[in-house]
Coordinates of N, CA and C in Angstrom, one line a residue:
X1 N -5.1 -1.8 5.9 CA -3.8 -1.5 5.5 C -3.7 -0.1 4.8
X2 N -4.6 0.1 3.7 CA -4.7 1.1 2.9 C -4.6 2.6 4.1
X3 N -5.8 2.3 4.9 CA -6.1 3.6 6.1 C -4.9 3.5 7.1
X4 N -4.0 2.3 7.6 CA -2.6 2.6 7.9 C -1.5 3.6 7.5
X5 N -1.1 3.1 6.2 CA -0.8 3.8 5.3 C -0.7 5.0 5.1
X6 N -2.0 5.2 4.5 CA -1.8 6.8 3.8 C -2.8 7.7 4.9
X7 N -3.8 7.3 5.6 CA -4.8 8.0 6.2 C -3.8 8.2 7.7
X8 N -3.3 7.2 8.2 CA -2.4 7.3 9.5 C -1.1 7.5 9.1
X9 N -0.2 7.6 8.3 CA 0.8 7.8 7.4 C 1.9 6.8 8.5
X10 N 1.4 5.2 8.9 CA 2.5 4.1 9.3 C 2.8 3.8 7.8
X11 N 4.6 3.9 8.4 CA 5.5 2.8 7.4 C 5.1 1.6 7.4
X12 N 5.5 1.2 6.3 CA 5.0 -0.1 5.9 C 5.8 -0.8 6.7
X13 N 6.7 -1.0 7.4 CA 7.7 -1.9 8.4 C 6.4 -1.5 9.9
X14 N 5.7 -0.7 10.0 CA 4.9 -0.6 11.1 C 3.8 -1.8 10.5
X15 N 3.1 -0.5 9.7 CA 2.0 -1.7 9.4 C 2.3 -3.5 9.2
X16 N 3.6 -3.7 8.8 CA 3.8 -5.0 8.8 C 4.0 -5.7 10.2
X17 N 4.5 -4.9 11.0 CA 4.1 -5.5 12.5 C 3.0 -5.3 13.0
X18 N 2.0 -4.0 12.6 CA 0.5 -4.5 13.0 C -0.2 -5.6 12.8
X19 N 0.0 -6.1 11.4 CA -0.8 -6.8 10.8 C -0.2 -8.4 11.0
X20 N 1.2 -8.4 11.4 CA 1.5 -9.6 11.3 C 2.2 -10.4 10.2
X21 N 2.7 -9.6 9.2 CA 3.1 -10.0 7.6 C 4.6 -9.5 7.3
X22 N 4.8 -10.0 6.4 CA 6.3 -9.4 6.8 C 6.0 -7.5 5.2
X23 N 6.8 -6.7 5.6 CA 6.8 -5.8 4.5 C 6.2 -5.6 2.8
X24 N 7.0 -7.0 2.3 CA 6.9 -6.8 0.8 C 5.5 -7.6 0.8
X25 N 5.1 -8.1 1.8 CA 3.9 -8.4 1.3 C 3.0 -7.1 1.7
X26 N 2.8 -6.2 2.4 CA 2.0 -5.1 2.7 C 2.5 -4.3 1.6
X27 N 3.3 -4.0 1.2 CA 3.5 -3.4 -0.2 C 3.3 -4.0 -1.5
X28 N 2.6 -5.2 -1.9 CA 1.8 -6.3 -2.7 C 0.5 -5.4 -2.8
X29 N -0.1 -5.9 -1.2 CA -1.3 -5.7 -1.3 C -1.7 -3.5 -1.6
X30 N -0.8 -3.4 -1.2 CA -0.8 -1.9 -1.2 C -1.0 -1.5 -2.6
X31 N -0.1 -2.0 -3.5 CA -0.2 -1.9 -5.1 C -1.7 -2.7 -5.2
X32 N -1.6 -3.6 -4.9 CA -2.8 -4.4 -5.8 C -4.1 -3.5 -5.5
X33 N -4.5 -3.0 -4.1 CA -5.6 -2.3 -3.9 C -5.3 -0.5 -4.7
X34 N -4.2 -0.5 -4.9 CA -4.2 1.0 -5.6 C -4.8 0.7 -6.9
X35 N -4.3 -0.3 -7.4 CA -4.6 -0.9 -8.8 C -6.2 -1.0 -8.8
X36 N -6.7 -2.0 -8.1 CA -8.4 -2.0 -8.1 C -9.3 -0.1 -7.6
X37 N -8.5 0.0 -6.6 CA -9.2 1.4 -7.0 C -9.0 2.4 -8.1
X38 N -7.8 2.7 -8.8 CA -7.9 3.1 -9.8 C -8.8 2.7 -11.2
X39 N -8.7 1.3 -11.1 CA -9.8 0.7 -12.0 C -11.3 0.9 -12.3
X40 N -11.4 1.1 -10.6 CA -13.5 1.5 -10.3 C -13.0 3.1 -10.7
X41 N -12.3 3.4 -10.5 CA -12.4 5.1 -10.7 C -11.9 5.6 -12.4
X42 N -12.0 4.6 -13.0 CA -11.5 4.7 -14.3 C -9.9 5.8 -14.6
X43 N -9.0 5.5 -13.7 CA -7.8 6.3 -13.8 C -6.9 5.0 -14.3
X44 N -6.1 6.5 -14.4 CA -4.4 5.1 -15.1 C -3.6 5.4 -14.4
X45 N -2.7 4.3 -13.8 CA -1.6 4.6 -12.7 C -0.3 4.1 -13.6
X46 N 0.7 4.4 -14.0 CA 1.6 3.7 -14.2 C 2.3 2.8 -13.6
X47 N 2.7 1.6 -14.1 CA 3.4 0.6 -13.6 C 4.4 1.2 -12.8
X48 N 4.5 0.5 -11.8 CA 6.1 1.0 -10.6 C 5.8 2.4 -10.3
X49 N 4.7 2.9 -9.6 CA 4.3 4.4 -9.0 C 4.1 4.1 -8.2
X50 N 4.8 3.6 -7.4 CA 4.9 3.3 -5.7 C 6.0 3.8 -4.8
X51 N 5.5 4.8 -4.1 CA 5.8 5.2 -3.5 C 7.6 4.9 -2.4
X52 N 8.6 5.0 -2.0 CA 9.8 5.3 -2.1 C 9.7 5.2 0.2
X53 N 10.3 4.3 0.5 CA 10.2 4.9 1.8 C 11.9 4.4 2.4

């Protein structure tokens, strides 16, 4: 999802037909893994820094 995203730059209405899920849940998991990586990387993300599409 993550390499969808930002490395292939699919909208998240794409990736959610790739994957099979509907949108708001691909933009769940999209936050939640931004959240766990910034945590191993010791950074701060502000709440609601998600990106606008």
């Amino acid at each position: 999802m993550i390499v969808l995203h930002y490395v292939l730059g699919y909208s998240t209405q794409r990736v959610a037909n790739i994957m099979g899920i509907k949108p708001d849940t691909v933009r769940g998991h999209r936050r939640s893994a931004r959240e766990r990586i910034a945590s191993k990387l010791g950074l701060d993300i502000p709440v609601g820094d998600e990106e606008k599409e």
